[in-house]
Coordinates of C-alpha atoms in Angstrom, one line a residue:
M1 CA 151.2 123.9 85.6
T2 CA 150.8 126.2 88.5
D3 CA 153.1 125.3 91.3
H4 CA 150.5 125.2 94.0
V5 CA 148.5 122.5 92.2
T6 CA 150.5 119.8 94.1
A7 CA 149.1 121.1 97.4
L8 CA 145.6 120.3 96.3
P9 CA 143.8 117.1 97.4
D10 CA 142.8 114.6 94.8
L11 CA 139.2 115.1 93.7
P12 CA 136.6 113.8 94.1
R13 CA 137.3 113.4 97.8
P14 CA 135.6 110.5 99.6
V15 CA 132.5 111.2 101.6
P16 CA 131.4 109.2 104.7
N17 CA 130.3 105.7 104.1
L18 CA 126.6 105.3 105.1
T19 CA 125.1 102.0 106.3
C20 CA 122.1 101.2 108.4
G21 CA 120.6 98.5 110.6
A22 CA 120.2 97.5 114.2
T23 CA 122.1 98.9 117.1
V24 CA 125.8 97.9 117.3
T25 CA 128.1 98.3 120.3
G26 CA 131.9 98.6 120.8
S27 CA 134.6 100.9 122.0
E28 CA 134.9 102.5 118.6
V29 CA 131.2 103.6 118.5
I30 CA 130.3 107.3 118.8
D31 CA 126.6 107.2 119.7
C32 CA 124.3 110.0 118.5
R33 CA 120.6 110.6 118.7
L34 CA 118.3 112.6 116.4
L35 CA 115.4 114.1 118.4
V36 CA 112.2 115.8 117.2
Q37 CA 111.9 119.0 119.3
S38 CA 109.7 122.1 119.3
D39 CA 112.7 124.4 119.5
P40 CA 115.9 122.5 118.6
A41 CA 119.3 124.0 119.5
P42 CA 121.4 125.1 116.6
D43 CA 124.3 122.7 117.4
A44 CA 124.8 119.2 118.6
R45 CA 125.2 118.7 122.4
L46 CA 126.6 116.0 124.6
A47 CA 124.0 114.3 126.7
A48 CA 124.5 112.9 130.2
D49 CA 124.8 109.3 128.9
G50 CA 127.7 110.3 126.6
A51 CA 125.6 110.3 123.4
W52 CA 125.6 113.3 121.0
E53 CA 122.1 114.8 120.4
I54 CA 120.9 116.8 117.5
G55 CA 117.4 118.2 117.1
V56 CA 115.0 118.6 114.2
P57 CA 112.0 120.9 114.4
E58 CA 108.4 119.7 114.8
S59 CA 107.3 122.2 112.2
T60 CA 108.4 122.4 108.5
V61 CA 109.1 125.3 106.2
P62 CA 108.1 125.4 102.4
L63 CA 111.0 125.8 100.1
T64 CA 108.9 127.2 97.2
D65 CA 105.7 129.2 96.8
F66 CA 104.7 127.4 93.6
L67 CA 102.8 124.6 95.3
A68 CA 100.8 124.4 98.5
P69 CA 102.5 122.2 101.1
E70 CA 99.4 120.0 101.4
E71 CA 99.7 119.2 97.6
D72 CA 103.2 117.8 98.0
P73 CA 104.9 117.6 101.4
R74 CA 108.2 116.9 99.7
I75 CA 108.7 120.6 99.1
L76 CA 108.9 121.2 102.9
D77 CA 112.2 121.6 104.6
D78 CA 112.0 119.2 107.6
G79 CA 115.4 120.2 109.1
W80 CA 116.9 116.7 108.7
R81 CA 119.4 117.9 106.0
T82 CA 120.6 120.7 108.2
A83 CA 120.8 118.3 111.2
G84 CA 123.0 115.9 109.3
A85 CA 125.4 118.7 108.2
T86 CA 125.5 120.2 111.7
L87 CA 126.2 116.9 113.4
L88 CA 128.8 115.9 110.8
R89 CA 130.7 119.1 111.4
R90 CA 130.6 118.7 115.2
L91 CA 131.8 115.1 115.0
T92 CA 134.6 116.1 112.6
A93 CA 135.9 118.5 115.2
L94 CA 135.7 115.8 117.8
V95 CA 137.5 113.1 115.8
E96 CA 140.2 115.6 114.6
A97 CA 141.1 116.3 118.2
H98 CA 141.1 112.6 119.3
P99 CA 144.0 110.6 117.7
V100 CA 142.5 107.2 118.6
K101 CA 139.1 108.0 117.2
A102 CA 140.7 109.5 114.1
K103 CA 142.1 106.0 113.3
R104 CA 139.1 103.9 114.3
H105 CA 135.5 105.0 114.8
L106 CA 131.9 104.3 113.9
V107 CA 129.4 107.1 114.2
Q108 CA 126.0 105.6 115.0
I109 CA 122.9 107.8 114.7
R110 CA 119.7 106.6 116.2
V111 CA 116.6 108.0 114.5
P112 CA 113.1 108.4 116.0
E113 CA 110.0 106.3 115.5
S114 CA 108.5 109.0 113.3
T115 CA 111.3 108.7 110.7
T116 CA 110.1 108.6 107.1
R117 CA 111.9 107.7 103.9
R118 CA 112.4 111.3 103.0
H119 CA 113.8 112.0 106.4
L120 CA 116.5 109.4 105.8
R121 CA 117.3 110.8 102.3
N122 CA 117.6 114.3 103.6
L123 CA 119.8 113.2 106.5
A124 CA 122.1 111.5 104.1
Q125 CA 122.3 114.6 102.0
G126 CA 123.5 116.7 104.9
L127 CA 126.0 114.1 106.1
A128 CA 127.5 113.7 102.7
A129 CA 127.6 117.4 101.8
A130 CA 129.1 118.8 105.0
G131 CA 132.8 118.0 104.6
S132 CA 135.5 120.5 105.2
P133 CA 136.4 122.8 102.3
V134 CA 139.4 122.2 100.0
T135 CA 142.6 123.7 101.5
L136 CA 146.0 124.4 99.9
S137 CA 147.8 124.2 103.2
R138 CA 148.2 120.4 103.4
K139 CA 147.4 117.2 101.5
D140 CA 143.9 116.4 102.5
S141 CA 142.9 112.7 102.1
G142 CA 139.2 113.2 102.7
P143 CA 136.6 113.6 105.5
V144 CA 137.8 112.8 109.0
V145 CA 134.5 111.0 109.8
R146 CA 134.6 107.9 107.6
D147 CA 131.9 105.5 108.7
I148 CA 128.3 106.4 109.7
R149 CA 125.6 103.9 110.7
V150 CA 122.0 104.9 110.9
D151 CA 120.3 102.9 113.8
L152 CA 116.9 101.8 112.6
T153 CA 115.8 100.1 115.8
D154 CA 112.8 102.4 116.4
V155 CA 111.5 102.9 112.9
A156 CA 108.6 101.2 111.1
P157 CA 109.5 98.0 109.2
E158 CA 108.5 99.5 105.8
I159 CA 110.8 102.4 106.4
A160 CA 113.7 100.1 107.5
A161 CA 113.2 98.1 104.3
A162 CA 113.7 101.2 102.1
A163 CA 116.5 102.7 104.2
D164 CA 119.4 101.4 102.1
R165 CA 118.0 102.9 98.9
E166 CA 117.1 106.2 100.5
L167 CA 120.5 106.6 102.2
R168 CA 122.3 105.8 98.9
L169 CA 120.2 108.3 96.9
G170 CA 120.7 111.0 99.6
G171 CA 124.4 110.2 99.8
I172 CA 124.9 110.6 96.1
L173 CA 122.9 113.9 96.1
G174 CA 125.0 115.2 99.0
A175 CA 128.3 114.0 97.4
A176 CA 127.3 115.9 94.2
T177 CA 127.1 119.1 96.2
A178 CA 130.4 118.3 97.9
L179 CA 132.2 117.7 94.6
A180 CA 130.8 120.8 93.0
R181 CA 131.9 122.8 96.0
D182 CA 135.4 121.4 95.9
L183 CA 135.8 121.9 92.2
D184 CA 134.7 125.5 92.4
A185 CA 137.0 126.0 95.4
V186 CA 140.2 125.2 93.4
P187 CA 141.8 128.5 92.4
D188 CA 141.5 129.5 88.7
G189 CA 145.2 129.4 88.3
A190 CA 145.3 125.7 89.3
R191 CA 142.4 124.6 87.1
T192 CA 144.5 124.1 84.0
A193 CA 144.0 121.7 81.1
D194 CA 146.5 119.3 82.7
W195 CA 144.8 119.5 86.1
W196 CA 141.5 118.7 84.6
R197 CA 143.0 115.7 82.8
T198 CA 144.1 114.3 86.1
T199 CA 140.9 115.1 87.9
A200 CA 138.7 113.8 85.1
R201 CA 140.3 110.4 85.3
S202 CA 139.5 110.2 89.0
M203 CA 136.0 111.4 88.4
V204 CA 135.2 108.6 86.0
G205 CA 136.4 106.0 88.6
G206 CA 135.4 103.0 86.6
L207 CA 131.7 104.0 86.3
P208 CA 130.3 102.2 83.2
G209 CA 128.9 104.6 80.6
L210 CA 130.8 107.7 81.9
R211 CA 133.4 109.1 79.7
V212 CA 135.5 112.3 80.0
K213 CA 137.5 114.1 77.3
V214 CA 139.7 117.2 77.9
R215 CA 140.1 119.2 74.7
G216 CA 143.3 121.2 74.9
P217 CA 144.4 124.6 73.5
G218 CA 145.2 123.3 70.0
W219 CA 141.8 121.8 69.6
L220 CA 140.1 125.0 70.8
E221 CA 142.0 127.0 68.2
R222 CA 141.2 124.6 65.4
K223 CA 137.5 124.6 66.3
G224 CA 137.2 128.4 66.5
F225 CA 136.8 129.0 70.3
Q226 CA 138.2 132.5 69.8
A227 CA 136.1 134.1 72.6
L228 CA 137.1 131.5 75.2
R229 CA 140.7 131.7 74.3
S230 CA 140.7 135.5 74.3
V231 CA 139.6 135.7 78.0
S232 CA 142.3 133.2 79.2
A233 CA 145.3 134.9 80.7
D234 CA 147.4 131.9 79.4
P235 CA 145.5 130.4 76.4
L236 CA 148.4 128.2 75.3
E237 CA 148.6 126.3 78.6
S238 CA 145.3 126.8 80.6
A239 CA 142.5 127.0 78.0
A240 CA 140.5 123.8 77.6
L241 CA 137.0 122.3 77.2
V242 CA 136.1 119.4 79.4
E243 CA 133.5 117.0 78.0
I244 CA 131.8 114.7 80.5
I245 CA 129.4 112.2 78.9
W246 CA 126.9 110.0 80.6
D247 CA 125.4 107.5 78.1
P248 CA 123.1 104.8 79.6
A249 CA 123.3 102.8 76.4
A250 CA 127.1 102.7 76.6
A251 CA 126.8 101.5 80.2
D252 CA 125.0 98.5 78.9
G253 CA 127.6 97.9 76.2
D254 CA 126.0 99.6 73.3
L255 CA 127.7 102.6 71.6
T256 CA 125.2 104.9 69.8
D257 CA 125.2 108.3 68.1
E258 CA 122.0 109.3 69.8
R259 CA 121.9 113.0 70.5
P260 CA 122.0 114.0 74.2
D261 CA 118.8 114.7 76.0
T262 CA 120.5 117.6 77.8
V263 CA 123.8 119.5 77.5
L264 CA 124.9 121.2 80.7
V265 CA 127.3 124.1 80.4
G266 CA 129.1 125.5 83.5
G267 CA 131.6 124.7 86.2
G268 CA 131.8 122.4 89.2
A269 CA 128.0 121.8 89.4
V270 CA 128.0 120.5 85.8
A271 CA 130.8 118.0 86.4
A272 CA 129.4 116.8 89.7
T273 CA 125.9 116.4 88.2
V274 CA 127.0 114.2 85.3
R275 CA 129.0 112.0 87.6
A276 CA 126.0 111.6 90.0
L277 CA 123.7 110.7 87.1
A278 CA 126.1 107.9 86.1
Q279 CA 126.1 106.6 89.7
L280 CA 122.3 106.6 89.7
R281 CA 122.0 105.1 86.1
S282 CA 119.8 107.9 84.8
P283 CA 117.9 106.9 81.7
R284 CA 118.8 110.2 80.0
K285 CA 122.0 110.8 78.0
V286 CA 123.5 113.9 79.4
L287 CA 126.6 115.8 78.4
G288 CA 128.5 118.2 80.6
L289 CA 130.7 120.9 79.1
V290 CA 133.1 122.9 81.3
P291 CA 134.9 125.8 79.6
V292 CA 138.3 126.2 81.2
T293 CA 140.2 129.4 81.0
G294 CA 142.6 129.3 84.0
V295 CA 143.0 132.8 85.3
L296 CA 140.4 135.0 83.6
R297 CA 141.6 138.1 81.7
A298 CA 139.1 140.9 81.9
P299 CA 138.5 142.9 78.7
H300 CA 139.7 146.5 78.8
P301 CA 138.0 149.6 77.4
P302 CA 139.6 151.0 74.3
L303 CA 141.9 153.9 74.4
P304 CA 140.2 157.3 74.0
G305 CA 139.2 157.9 70.4
R306 CA 139.4 154.2 69.4
P307 CA 136.5 152.0 68.5
D308 CA 135.3 149.1 70.7
E309 CA 136.9 145.7 70.1
I310 CA 134.7 143.1 68.5
I311 CA 135.2 139.4 69.2
E312 CA 134.0 136.6 66.8
H313 CA 132.6 133.5 68.5
L314 CA 132.5 129.9 67.4
G315 CA 129.7 129.7 64.8
G316 CA 130.2 133.3 63.5
L317 CA 128.3 135.5 65.8
T318 CA 130.1 138.6 67.0
T319 CA 130.1 140.6 70.3
Q320 CA 130.9 144.2 70.6
L321 CA 133.1 144.7 73.8
N322 CA 131.6 148.1 74.7
I323 CA 132.7 147.4 78.3
A324 CA 132.6 149.7 81.3
G325 CA 132.7 149.4 85.1
E326 CA 134.9 147.8 87.7
E327 CA 137.2 144.8 87.0
A328 CA 134.8 142.4 88.7
H329 CA 132.0 143.4 86.3
R330 CA 134.3 143.0 83.4
L331 CA 135.4 139.5 84.6
Q332 CA 131.7 138.5 84.6
L333 CA 131.6 139.5 81.0
A334 CA 134.7 137.5 80.3
A335 CA 133.1 134.3 81.8
R336 CA 130.0 135.0 79.7
L337 CA 132.1 135.1 76.5
A338 CA 133.6 131.7 77.3
T339 CA 130.2 130.3 78.0
A340 CA 128.8 131.7 74.8
D341 CA 131.4 129.8 72.7
T342 CA 130.6 126.6 74.6
V343 CA 126.8 127.0 74.0
A344 CA 127.4 127.5 70.3
H345 CA 129.6 124.4 70.2
A346 CA 126.9 122.4 72.1
A347 CA 124.2 123.5 69.7
R348 CA 126.2 122.9 66.5
R349 CA 128.0 119.7 67.4
Y350 CA 125.4 117.8 69.5
R351 CA 121.9 119.1 68.7
P352 CA 120.5 118.2 72.1
R353 CA 116.9 118.6 73.2
R354 CA 117.9 121.4 75.4
I355 CA 120.9 123.3 76.7
V356 CA 121.3 124.4 80.3
T357 CA 123.8 127.0 81.4
V358 CA 124.5 127.2 85.1
G359 CA 126.8 129.5 87.1
P360 CA 127.1 132.9 88.9
T361 CA 126.4 135.2 86.0
T362 CA 125.3 138.6 87.3
V363 CA 125.3 140.6 90.5
A364 CA 121.8 141.7 89.6
A365 CA 120.4 138.2 90.4
K366 CA 122.0 138.3 93.8
V367 CA 120.6 141.8 94.5
A368 CA 117.1 140.7 93.4
L369 CA 116.9 137.3 95.1
G370 CA 119.5 137.4 97.9
T371 CA 122.0 134.7 98.8
R372 CA 119.8 131.6 99.2
T373 CA 117.8 131.6 95.9
G374 CA 118.9 131.1 92.3
A375 CA 117.4 132.8 89.3
L376 CA 115.8 130.4 86.7
F377 CA 115.3 131.6 83.1
C378 CA 113.3 129.0 81.1
P379 CA 111.1 129.5 77.9
D380 CA 108.8 126.7 79.1
D381 CA 106.6 127.6 82.1
T382 CA 105.8 124.0 82.8
L383 CA 109.4 123.0 82.8
A384 CA 110.4 126.0 84.9
R385 CA 107.8 124.9 87.5
R386 CA 109.2 121.3 87.4
I387 CA 112.8 122.4 88.0
T388 CA 111.7 124.7 90.8
L389 CA 109.8 121.9 92.6
R390 CA 112.7 119.4 92.1
G391 CA 115.1 121.9 93.6
A392 CA 112.8 122.4 96.6
K393 CA 112.7 118.6 97.2
V394 CA 116.5 118.6 97.7
G395 CA 116.7 121.9 99.6
E396 CA 117.6 124.4 96.9
R397 CA 115.4 127.4 96.2
W398 CA 114.8 128.7 92.6
W399 CA 112.7 131.6 91.4
P400 CA 111.5 131.5 87.8
M401 CA 112.2 134.9 86.1
P402 CA 110.4 136.3 83.0
L403 CA 112.0 136.0 79.6
V404 CA 110.6 139.2 78.0
A405 CA 110.8 139.1 74.2
D406 CA 110.7 142.9 74.0
L407 CA 114.1 143.0 75.5
Q408 CA 115.8 141.0 72.7
S409 CA 116.9 144.3 71.2
A410 CA 118.8 145.1 74.4
V411 CA 121.4 142.5 73.6
S412 CA 121.8 143.6 69.9
S413 CA 124.5 146.0 68.7
E414 CA 124.8 148.2 65.7
A415 CA 128.5 147.4 65.3
A416 CA 128.2 143.6 65.8
D417 CA 125.6 140.9 66.3
L418 CA 125.5 141.3 70.1
T419 CA 126.6 143.8 72.7
G420 CA 128.7 142.9 75.8
E421 CA 127.0 145.6 77.8
P422 CA 123.2 145.1 77.3
T423 CA 120.8 147.8 78.5
G424 CA 117.9 146.9 80.8
P425 CA 117.7 144.3 83.6
A426 CA 121.2 142.8 83.8
A427 CA 120.2 139.2 84.8
L428 CA 117.6 138.9 82.1
A429 CA 119.9 140.5 79.5
A430 CA 122.6 137.9 80.3
A431 CA 120.1 135.1 79.8
L432 CA 118.9 136.5 76.5
Y433 CA 122.5 137.0 75.4
L434 CA 123.4 133.3 76.0
D435 CA 120.1 132.3 74.3
R436 CA 121.3 133.8 71.0
F437 CA 124.1 131.2 70.8
S438 CA 121.8 128.1 71.1
G439 CA 120.0 128.8 67.8
D440 CA 116.8 126.9 67.6
I441 CA 117.6 124.7 70.6
P442 CA 115.8 125.8 73.9
L443 CA 118.2 127.3 76.4
I444 CA 117.6 127.3 80.2
H445 CA 119.8 129.5 82.3
L446 CA 120.4 129.1 86.0
D447 CA 122.0 132.2 87.5
T448 CA 123.5 131.2 90.9
A449 CA 125.3 134.5 91.7
G450 CA 123.5 134.7 95.1
P451 CA 123.8 131.2 96.5
A452 CA 127.0 130.0 94.7
V453 CA 129.3 131.5 97.4
A454 CA 128.6 131.9 101.1
D455 CA 130.2 135.0 102.6
A456 CA 129.5 133.6 106.1
P457 CA 128.8 130.1 107.4
T458 CA 125.1 128.9 107.3
P459 CA 123.5 125.9 108.9
D460 CA 123.9 124.0 105.6
T461 CA 127.3 125.2 104.3
G462 CA 130.5 126.7 105.4
R463 CA 132.1 129.9 104.1
G464 CA 133.1 129.8 100.4
P465 CA 131.7 127.9 97.4
T466 CA 128.5 126.0 98.2
G467 CA 128.0 123.6 95.3
F468 CA 124.6 125.1 94.7
A469 CA 122.6 123.8 91.8
A470 CA 124.2 120.3 91.6
R471 CA 121.4 118.6 93.7
S472 CA 118.7 120.3 91.7
L473 CA 120.1 119.2 88.4
V474 CA 120.6 115.6 89.6
E475 CA 117.0 115.5 91.0
W476 CA 115.6 116.9 87.8
L477 CA 117.6 114.6 85.4
R478 CA 117.8 111.4 87.3
K479 CA 114.5 110.0 86.1

C-alpha cells in the first residue's frame, strides 16, 4: 500500500448533525439568522447583536430550460443551498480559531416565516455538503462544526411538522455529495484494493441491506478484465473492482436473486449514491461498480513502422489503440478502457434494467457545456428529461445530448471491433463507445468533465473535486 495512505482521514467523514425545534439558549450557542433580501451579500456577516446573518435572494433562478418554472417551482434555485454552504464555511473558520467553541458549540439558525419544506431541504444540503476537502497533511476527524439546530420559531405549523423529514433528506443528499467529493479527492496511488477494503467496511456502517465486495487482482485476471488491468500501473497490487449493493429485500431479511433495477459504473459518485439509497431505503435494487486501477498508465503510440496495439475486453470485444495526443488525453482513454470492461461485466453478470456510467470522460463535454453543467446521453427522451429535472431539483444542471445513430461507424475499426480514437464529436463518440459494451441493455452516460472538478472556489463548492452527480442520482433513484 502507498505510504501516504496512513495520512488520509477515515471515510466517510461525519457531517454536521442537524436537528430542529424551538429557540434554545446557552453559552455554547452560536446564533445565526437567515434573511430574505433583494440583494444578499455573498458572505455571512456579524450583526450588531452578535448573531451571524446570511441572506437568500427574493428572486429565483431556473436550473433547467426543459420546464417552465410555473409548471414546477422545484426546479428553481432559491439560494438556500448556497446560503447553507456559505454559512457553514464561515462558521468553520470561526470555530477553528476558537479553542473553547471547537470543543463545545451549537450552531442555531433561525429561519424566516416564509420558509417552505423545500427551503429546509436545500438548506440541509448546503450545510452537509460544505465540509473542508480531504487533506494529506494531518489526520482529519471530520467537520469542525458538529451540531446545527434549525430554529423553527417563526415558521408555519405544517412546515415545522415536516421539518425533521426534510432536514434528514437534505442532509443525506448533501452527505452524498461530500462523500463523493472526498472519495474522488484521494490520490490515485492511495486508492488501492486494500484501501478500498478498509473504506468499504466503514461505508457499510451497519446499514441493513447494504453489502460491499472488493474483488482483487486475482479475481480480475480470472474473469478476463484485461483492459482494466492493462491500464493499471501496478495491476498486481492496485487493480480491483468494488461492488456496492443496495438490496431492499435483504434489508427486510429476504435474500433474492432478483436482477438489479440499475447498475451504476463510475467513481466516488457511484459509491456515495448507493450508500445514500440505503440510508433512504429506496425501493429499487441498485448495484454500484467502481473500477479501481490505482495510478493510471496511459497507452503509448507504437514505434514507427509497427501496428497499433489491440486490447481484448471482458466478453470478447476488442479495441484498437490507435492513440494520439497529449498524455492527459491518453489517460482519458485509459479510464474509458477500464470502464468498458466494467460495463461488459455488469451486462453479462447482472442483466439489469439499465446501466449508468458516470464520470469525467471527455474534454469536449467541458468545452461544450462549461464547468457547471454535465452532459447526459440517454436513448430514452422521456427518461433523459426526468433525470434532468431531478438534477435541477437538487441543484445540479444537466443537458441532454443527442445520440446520433449515424455516428456508430465512428467508433468502429477495421483492425478490431472498436477504435480508441473515434472520429467526430468526442463526447458523443465516447458515449457510443461505452454503449457497445452493454449489449442489449440500455446504457445512460453522464459525462461530468466540466463540473466534476472546480478550478476555483464557487458559492457551492471549494476548489477541487465537487462530488457532482451524486445528488442527481440519489434524487432520481430514491423513489
